[in-house]
Coordinates of C-alpha atoms in Angstrom, one line a residue:
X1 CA -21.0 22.6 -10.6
X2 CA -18.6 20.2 -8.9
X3 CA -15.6 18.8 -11.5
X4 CA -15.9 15.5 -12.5
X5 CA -13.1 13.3 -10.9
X6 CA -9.9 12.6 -13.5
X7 CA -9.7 8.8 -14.3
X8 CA -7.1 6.9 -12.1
X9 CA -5.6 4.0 -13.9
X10 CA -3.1 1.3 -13.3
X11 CA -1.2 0.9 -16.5
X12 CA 2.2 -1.4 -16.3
X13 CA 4.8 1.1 -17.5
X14 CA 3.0 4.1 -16.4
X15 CA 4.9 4.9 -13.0
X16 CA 5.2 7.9 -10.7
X17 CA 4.2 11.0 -12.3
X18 CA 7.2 13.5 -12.4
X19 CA 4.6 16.4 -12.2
X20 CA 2.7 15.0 -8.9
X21 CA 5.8 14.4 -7.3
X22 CA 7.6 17.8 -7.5
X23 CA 4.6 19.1 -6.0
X24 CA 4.6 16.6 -3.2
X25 CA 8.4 18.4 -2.8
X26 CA 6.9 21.6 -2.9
X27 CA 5.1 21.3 -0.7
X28 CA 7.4 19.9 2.2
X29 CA 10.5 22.1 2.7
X30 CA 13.4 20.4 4.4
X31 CA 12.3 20.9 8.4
X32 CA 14.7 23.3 10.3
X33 CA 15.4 20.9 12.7
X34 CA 16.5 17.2 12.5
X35 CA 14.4 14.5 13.5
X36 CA 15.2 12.5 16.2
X37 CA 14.5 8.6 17.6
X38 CA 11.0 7.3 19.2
X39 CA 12.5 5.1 21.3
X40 CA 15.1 5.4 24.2
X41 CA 15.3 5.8 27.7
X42 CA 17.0 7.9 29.7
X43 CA 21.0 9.8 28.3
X44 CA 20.4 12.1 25.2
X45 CA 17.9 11.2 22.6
X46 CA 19.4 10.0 19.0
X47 CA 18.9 12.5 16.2
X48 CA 18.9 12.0 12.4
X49 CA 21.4 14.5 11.6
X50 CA 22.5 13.0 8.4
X51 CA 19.1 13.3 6.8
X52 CA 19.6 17.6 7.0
X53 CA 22.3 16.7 3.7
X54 CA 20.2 18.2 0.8
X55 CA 20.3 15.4 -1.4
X56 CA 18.6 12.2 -0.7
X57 CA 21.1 10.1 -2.7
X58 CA 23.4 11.0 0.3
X59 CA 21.2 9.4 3.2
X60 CA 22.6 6.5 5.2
X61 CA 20.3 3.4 4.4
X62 CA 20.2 2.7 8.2
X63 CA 19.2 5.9 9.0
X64 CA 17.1 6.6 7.0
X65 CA 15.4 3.3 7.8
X66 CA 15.6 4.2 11.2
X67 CA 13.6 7.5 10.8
X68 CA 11.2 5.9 8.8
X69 CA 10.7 3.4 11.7
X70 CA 10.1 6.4 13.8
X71 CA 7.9 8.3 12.3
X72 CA 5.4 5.2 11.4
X73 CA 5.6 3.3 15.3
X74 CA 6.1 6.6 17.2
X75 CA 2.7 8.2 16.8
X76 CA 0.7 4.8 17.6
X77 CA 3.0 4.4 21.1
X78 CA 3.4 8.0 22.1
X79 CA 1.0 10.0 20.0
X80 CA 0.8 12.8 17.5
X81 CA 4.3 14.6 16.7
X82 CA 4.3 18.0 14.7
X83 CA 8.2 16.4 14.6
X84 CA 7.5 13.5 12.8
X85 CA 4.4 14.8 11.1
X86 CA 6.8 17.0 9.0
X87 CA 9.4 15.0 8.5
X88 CA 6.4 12.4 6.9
X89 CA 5.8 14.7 4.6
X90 CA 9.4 15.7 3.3
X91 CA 10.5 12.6 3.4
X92 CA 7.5 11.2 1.4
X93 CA 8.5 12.2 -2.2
X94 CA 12.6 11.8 -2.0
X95 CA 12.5 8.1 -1.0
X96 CA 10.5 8.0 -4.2
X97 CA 13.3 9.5 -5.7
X98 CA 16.3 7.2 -4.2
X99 CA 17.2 4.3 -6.7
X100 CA 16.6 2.4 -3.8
X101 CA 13.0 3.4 -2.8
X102 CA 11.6 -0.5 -3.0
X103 CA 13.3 -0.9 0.2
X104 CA 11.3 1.7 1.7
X105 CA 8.2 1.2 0.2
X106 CA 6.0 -1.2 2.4
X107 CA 6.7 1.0 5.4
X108 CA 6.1 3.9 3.6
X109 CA 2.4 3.0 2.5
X110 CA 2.2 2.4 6.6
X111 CA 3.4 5.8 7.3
X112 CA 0.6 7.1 5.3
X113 CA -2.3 5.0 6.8
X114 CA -0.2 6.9 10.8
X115 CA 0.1 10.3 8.6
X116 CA -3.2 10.5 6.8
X117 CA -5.3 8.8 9.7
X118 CA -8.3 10.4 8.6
X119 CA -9.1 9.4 4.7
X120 CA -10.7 12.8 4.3
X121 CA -7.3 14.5 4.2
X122 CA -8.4 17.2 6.2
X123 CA -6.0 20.1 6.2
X124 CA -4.6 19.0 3.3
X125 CA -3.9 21.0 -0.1
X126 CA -6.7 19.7 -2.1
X127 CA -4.1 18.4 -4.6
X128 CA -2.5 16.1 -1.9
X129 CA -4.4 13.3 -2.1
X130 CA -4.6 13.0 -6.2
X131 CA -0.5 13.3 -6.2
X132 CA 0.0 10.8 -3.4
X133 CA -1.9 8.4 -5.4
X134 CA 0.1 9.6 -9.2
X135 CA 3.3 8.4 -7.1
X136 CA 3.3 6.2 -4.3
X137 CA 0.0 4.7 -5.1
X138 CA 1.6 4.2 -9.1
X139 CA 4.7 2.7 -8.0
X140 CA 4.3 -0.9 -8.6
X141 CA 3.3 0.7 -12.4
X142 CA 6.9 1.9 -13.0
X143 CA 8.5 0.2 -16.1
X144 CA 11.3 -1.7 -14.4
X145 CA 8.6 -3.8 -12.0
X146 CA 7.0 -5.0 -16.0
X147 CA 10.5 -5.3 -17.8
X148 CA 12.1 -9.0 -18.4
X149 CA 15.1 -7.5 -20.3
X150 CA 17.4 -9.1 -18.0
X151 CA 17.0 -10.7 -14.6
X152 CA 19.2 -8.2 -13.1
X153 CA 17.5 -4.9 -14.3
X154 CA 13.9 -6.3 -13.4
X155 CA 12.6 -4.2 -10.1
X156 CA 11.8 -7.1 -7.5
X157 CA 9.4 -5.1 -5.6
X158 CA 6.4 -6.7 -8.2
X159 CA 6.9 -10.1 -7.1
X160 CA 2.8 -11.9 -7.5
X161 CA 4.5 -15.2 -7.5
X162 CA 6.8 -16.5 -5.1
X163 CA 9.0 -19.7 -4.2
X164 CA 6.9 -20.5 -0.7
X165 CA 4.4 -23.4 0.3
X166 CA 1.8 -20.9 -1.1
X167 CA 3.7 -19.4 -4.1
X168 CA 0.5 -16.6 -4.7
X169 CA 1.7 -13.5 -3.0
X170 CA -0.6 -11.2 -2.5
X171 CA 0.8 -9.2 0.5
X172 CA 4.1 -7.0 0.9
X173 CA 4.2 -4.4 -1.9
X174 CA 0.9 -5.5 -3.7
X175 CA -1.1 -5.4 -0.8
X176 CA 0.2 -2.3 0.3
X177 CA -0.4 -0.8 -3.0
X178 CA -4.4 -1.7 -3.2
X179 CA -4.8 -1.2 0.1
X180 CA -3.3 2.8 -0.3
X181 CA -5.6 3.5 -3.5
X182 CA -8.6 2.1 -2.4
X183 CA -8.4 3.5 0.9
X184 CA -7.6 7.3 -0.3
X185 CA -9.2 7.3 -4.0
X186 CA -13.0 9.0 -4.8
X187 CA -15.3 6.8 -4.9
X188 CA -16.3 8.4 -8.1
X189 CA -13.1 6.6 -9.9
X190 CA -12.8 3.3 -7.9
X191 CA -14.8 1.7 -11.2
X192 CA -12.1 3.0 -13.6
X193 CA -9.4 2.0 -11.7
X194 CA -11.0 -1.9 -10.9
X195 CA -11.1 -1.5 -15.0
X196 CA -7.1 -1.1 -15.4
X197 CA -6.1 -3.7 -12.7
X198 CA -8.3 -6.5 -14.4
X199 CA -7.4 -5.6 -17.7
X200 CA -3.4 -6.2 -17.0
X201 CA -2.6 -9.1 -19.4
X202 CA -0.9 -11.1 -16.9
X203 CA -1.6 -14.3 -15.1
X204 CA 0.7 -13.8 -12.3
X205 CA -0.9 -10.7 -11.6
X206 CA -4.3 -11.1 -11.8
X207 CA -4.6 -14.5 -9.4
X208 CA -2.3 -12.4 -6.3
X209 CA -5.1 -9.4 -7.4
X210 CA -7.8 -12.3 -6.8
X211 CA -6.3 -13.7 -3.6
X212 CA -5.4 -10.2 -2.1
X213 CA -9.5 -9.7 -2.8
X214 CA -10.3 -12.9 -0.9
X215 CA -7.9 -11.7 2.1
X216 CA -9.3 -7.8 2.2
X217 CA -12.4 -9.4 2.6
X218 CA -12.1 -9.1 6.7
X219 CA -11.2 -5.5 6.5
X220 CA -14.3 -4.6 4.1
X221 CA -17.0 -6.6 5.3
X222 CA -15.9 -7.4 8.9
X223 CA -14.7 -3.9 10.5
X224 CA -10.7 -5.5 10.7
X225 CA -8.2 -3.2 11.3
X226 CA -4.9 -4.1 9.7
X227 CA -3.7 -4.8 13.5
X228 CA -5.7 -7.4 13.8
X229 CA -5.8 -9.0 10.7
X230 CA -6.5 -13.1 11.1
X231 CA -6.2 -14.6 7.5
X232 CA -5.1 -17.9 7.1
X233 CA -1.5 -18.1 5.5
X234 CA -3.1 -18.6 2.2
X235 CA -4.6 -15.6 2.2
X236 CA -2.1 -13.4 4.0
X237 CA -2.3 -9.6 2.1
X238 CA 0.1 -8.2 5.2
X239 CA 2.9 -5.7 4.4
X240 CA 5.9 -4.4 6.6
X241 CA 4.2 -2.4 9.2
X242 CA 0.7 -3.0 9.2
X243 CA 0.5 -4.6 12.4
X244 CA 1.0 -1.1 13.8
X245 CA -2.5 0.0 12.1
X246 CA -5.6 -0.1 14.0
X247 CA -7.1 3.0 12.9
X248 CA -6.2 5.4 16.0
X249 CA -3.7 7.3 17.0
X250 CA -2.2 6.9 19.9
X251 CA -3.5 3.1 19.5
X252 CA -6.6 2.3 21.3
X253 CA -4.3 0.0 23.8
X254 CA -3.1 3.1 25.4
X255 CA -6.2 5.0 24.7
X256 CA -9.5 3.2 25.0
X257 CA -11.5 6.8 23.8
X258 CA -9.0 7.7 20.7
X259 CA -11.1 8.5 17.4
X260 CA -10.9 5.7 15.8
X261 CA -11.5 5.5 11.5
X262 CA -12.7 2.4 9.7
X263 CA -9.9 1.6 7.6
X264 CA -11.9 1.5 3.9
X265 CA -14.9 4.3 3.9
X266 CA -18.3 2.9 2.9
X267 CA -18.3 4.5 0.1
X268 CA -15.7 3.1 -1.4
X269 CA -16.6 -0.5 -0.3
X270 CA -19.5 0.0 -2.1
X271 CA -17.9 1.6 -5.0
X272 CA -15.7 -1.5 -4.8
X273 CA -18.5 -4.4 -4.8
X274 CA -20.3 -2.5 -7.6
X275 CA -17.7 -2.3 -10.1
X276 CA -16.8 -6.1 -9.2
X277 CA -20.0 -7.4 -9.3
X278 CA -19.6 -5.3 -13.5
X279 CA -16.4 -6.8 -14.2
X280 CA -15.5 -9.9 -12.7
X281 CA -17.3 -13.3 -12.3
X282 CA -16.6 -17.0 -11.9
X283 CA -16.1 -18.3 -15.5
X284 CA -13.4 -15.5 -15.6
X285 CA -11.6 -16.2 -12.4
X286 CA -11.7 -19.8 -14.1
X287 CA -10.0 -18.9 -16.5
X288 CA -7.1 -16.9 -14.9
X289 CA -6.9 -20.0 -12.8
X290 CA -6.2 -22.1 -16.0
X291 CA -3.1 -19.4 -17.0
X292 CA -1.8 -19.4 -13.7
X293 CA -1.0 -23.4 -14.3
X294 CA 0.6 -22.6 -17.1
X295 CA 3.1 -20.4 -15.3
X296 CA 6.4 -20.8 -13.6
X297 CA 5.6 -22.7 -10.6
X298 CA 8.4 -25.3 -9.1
X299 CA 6.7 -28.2 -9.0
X300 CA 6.5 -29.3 -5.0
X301 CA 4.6 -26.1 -4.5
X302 CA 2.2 -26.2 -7.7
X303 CA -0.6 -28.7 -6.4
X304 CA -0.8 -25.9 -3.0
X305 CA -0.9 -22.9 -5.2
X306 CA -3.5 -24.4 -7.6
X307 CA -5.5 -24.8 -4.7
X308 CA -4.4 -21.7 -2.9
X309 CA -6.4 -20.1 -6.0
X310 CA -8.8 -21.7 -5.8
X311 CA -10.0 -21.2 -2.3
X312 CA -9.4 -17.9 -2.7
X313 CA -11.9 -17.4 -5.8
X314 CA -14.3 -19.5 -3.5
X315 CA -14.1 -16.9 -0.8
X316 CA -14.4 -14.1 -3.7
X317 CA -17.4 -15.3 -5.0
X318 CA -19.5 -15.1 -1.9
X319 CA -17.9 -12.1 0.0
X320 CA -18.2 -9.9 -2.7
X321 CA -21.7 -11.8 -4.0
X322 CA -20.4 -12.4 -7.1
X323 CA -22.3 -14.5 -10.1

């Protein structure tokens, strides 16, 4: 008989599992050859030399950015690369492991919705999809993103309130985050891990979850592609990079008949609006509303983000038909 799925849980604190992610390095051996740019025209083509040095510590930011540029816009302009395919999957698990990894994280969530174009995973270790969600898909978990210790030692990549018009922010790293784990995760253990997220015991948190609902809406009930996202800025969930997503590779702008995948699987859209439709209903979204007044706001930008909520729970409760 088939095993039933392990539970997936978001628990503030519990980041990146140190297991899951040796086996994601495993996995990818350093590639014999360097990597080298997408884009140029004409004279010799730029390679990534520096990335051969064995540790990532060692990596030149810019280059490494560079690569990572790459290896997410390359395959959408020029198509598939076994090149950058397996230089994906190395570099995958050691920008994890640089102290600097927040830097590289939105565009690194896009280079898995290029990689991993199919949600099926086919070809992949079975393992491979489980241990991209215990490390990418947990890194917003990690215990510096939840610690107010000091101002300096808190990890800025969990921002859910901002200092704009709009100070709810939804997109960037969050959005990134939800949109990885509910694109990749069983259907099977979408209900657990709805559970964790709305059981976090913070306001800030749970109104930029609510608003990042609101503006996933289009790509769960309306066929969107991140491309082609059209949320009003209230509702923006985009990220660094996912305007290069529309669910083909190369894009369907070059190639009219490329395969082209939904970006969230039925199944997991419905798995989605049935453990919502559990767990979550007006009178509590009411609530979170009346906590997120009591936080941190500046004061020109609090009457906008009160109401910013507040559209957003309206959109909420009908798109996901909730009592």
């Amino acid at each position: 008989m088939p095993s039933t799925p392990q539970a997936y849980r978001w628990i503030p604190g519990q980041g990146p599992d140190a297991g899951a992610l040796q086996r994601l390095r495993e996995r990818a051996p350093r590639p014999k050859k360097p990597m080298g740019e997408a884009w140029f025209m004409g004279g010799e083509r730029a390679m990534y030399t520096g990335l051969m040095q064995p540790d990532p510590q060692a990596w030149s930011r810019r280059e490494l950015d560079d690569a990572l540029d790459a290896l997410t816009s390359g395959p959408r302009c020029f198509d598939h690369s076994d090149e950058w395919s397996e230089w994906f999957d190395f570099l995958l698990p050691r920008i994890l492991e640089r102290a600097d990894d927040g830097d590289s994280y939105e565009l690194l969530v896009t280079a898995v919705f290029v990689h991993c174009l199919d949600p099926a995973l086919p070809g992949r270790d079975p393992r491979f999809r489980r241990d991209l969600l215990d490390t990418l898909g947990r890194r917003l978990m990690a215990p510096a993103c939840w610690s107010d210790a000091h101002p300096d030692d808190h990890d800025r990549l969990l921002r859910p309130l901002g200092s704009g018009f709009y100070a709810i922010d939804p997109g960037h790293a969050i959005s990134a985050a939800c949109c990885l784990v509910l694109r990749y995760l069983d259907e099977e253990s979408i209900d657990g891990w709805i559970a964790s997220v709305l059981t976090i015991d913070d306001a800030a948190w749970r109104c930029a979850f609510v608003v990042w609902l609101a503006g996933a809406a289009p790509l769960l009930f309306d066929g969107q592609q991140p491309e082609h996202m059209h949320n009003p800025t209230y509702l923006d969930i985009g990220w660094d990079g996912h305007w290069l997503l529309d669910g083909s590779i190369p894009s369907r702008t070059l190639d009219p008949n490329a395969p082209q995948f939904a970006f969230f699987g039925d199944a997991q859209r419905q798995a989605l609006l049935a453990s919502l439709q559990q767990r979550l209903d007006l009178a509590t979204m009411l609530r979170w509303g009346e906590a997120l007044a009591e936080c941190p706001i500046p004061e020109c930008d609090r009457t906008t983000t009160l109401w910013q909520y507040d559209a957003a729970v309206l959109v909420v409760i009908e798109r996901y038909d909730l009592s």
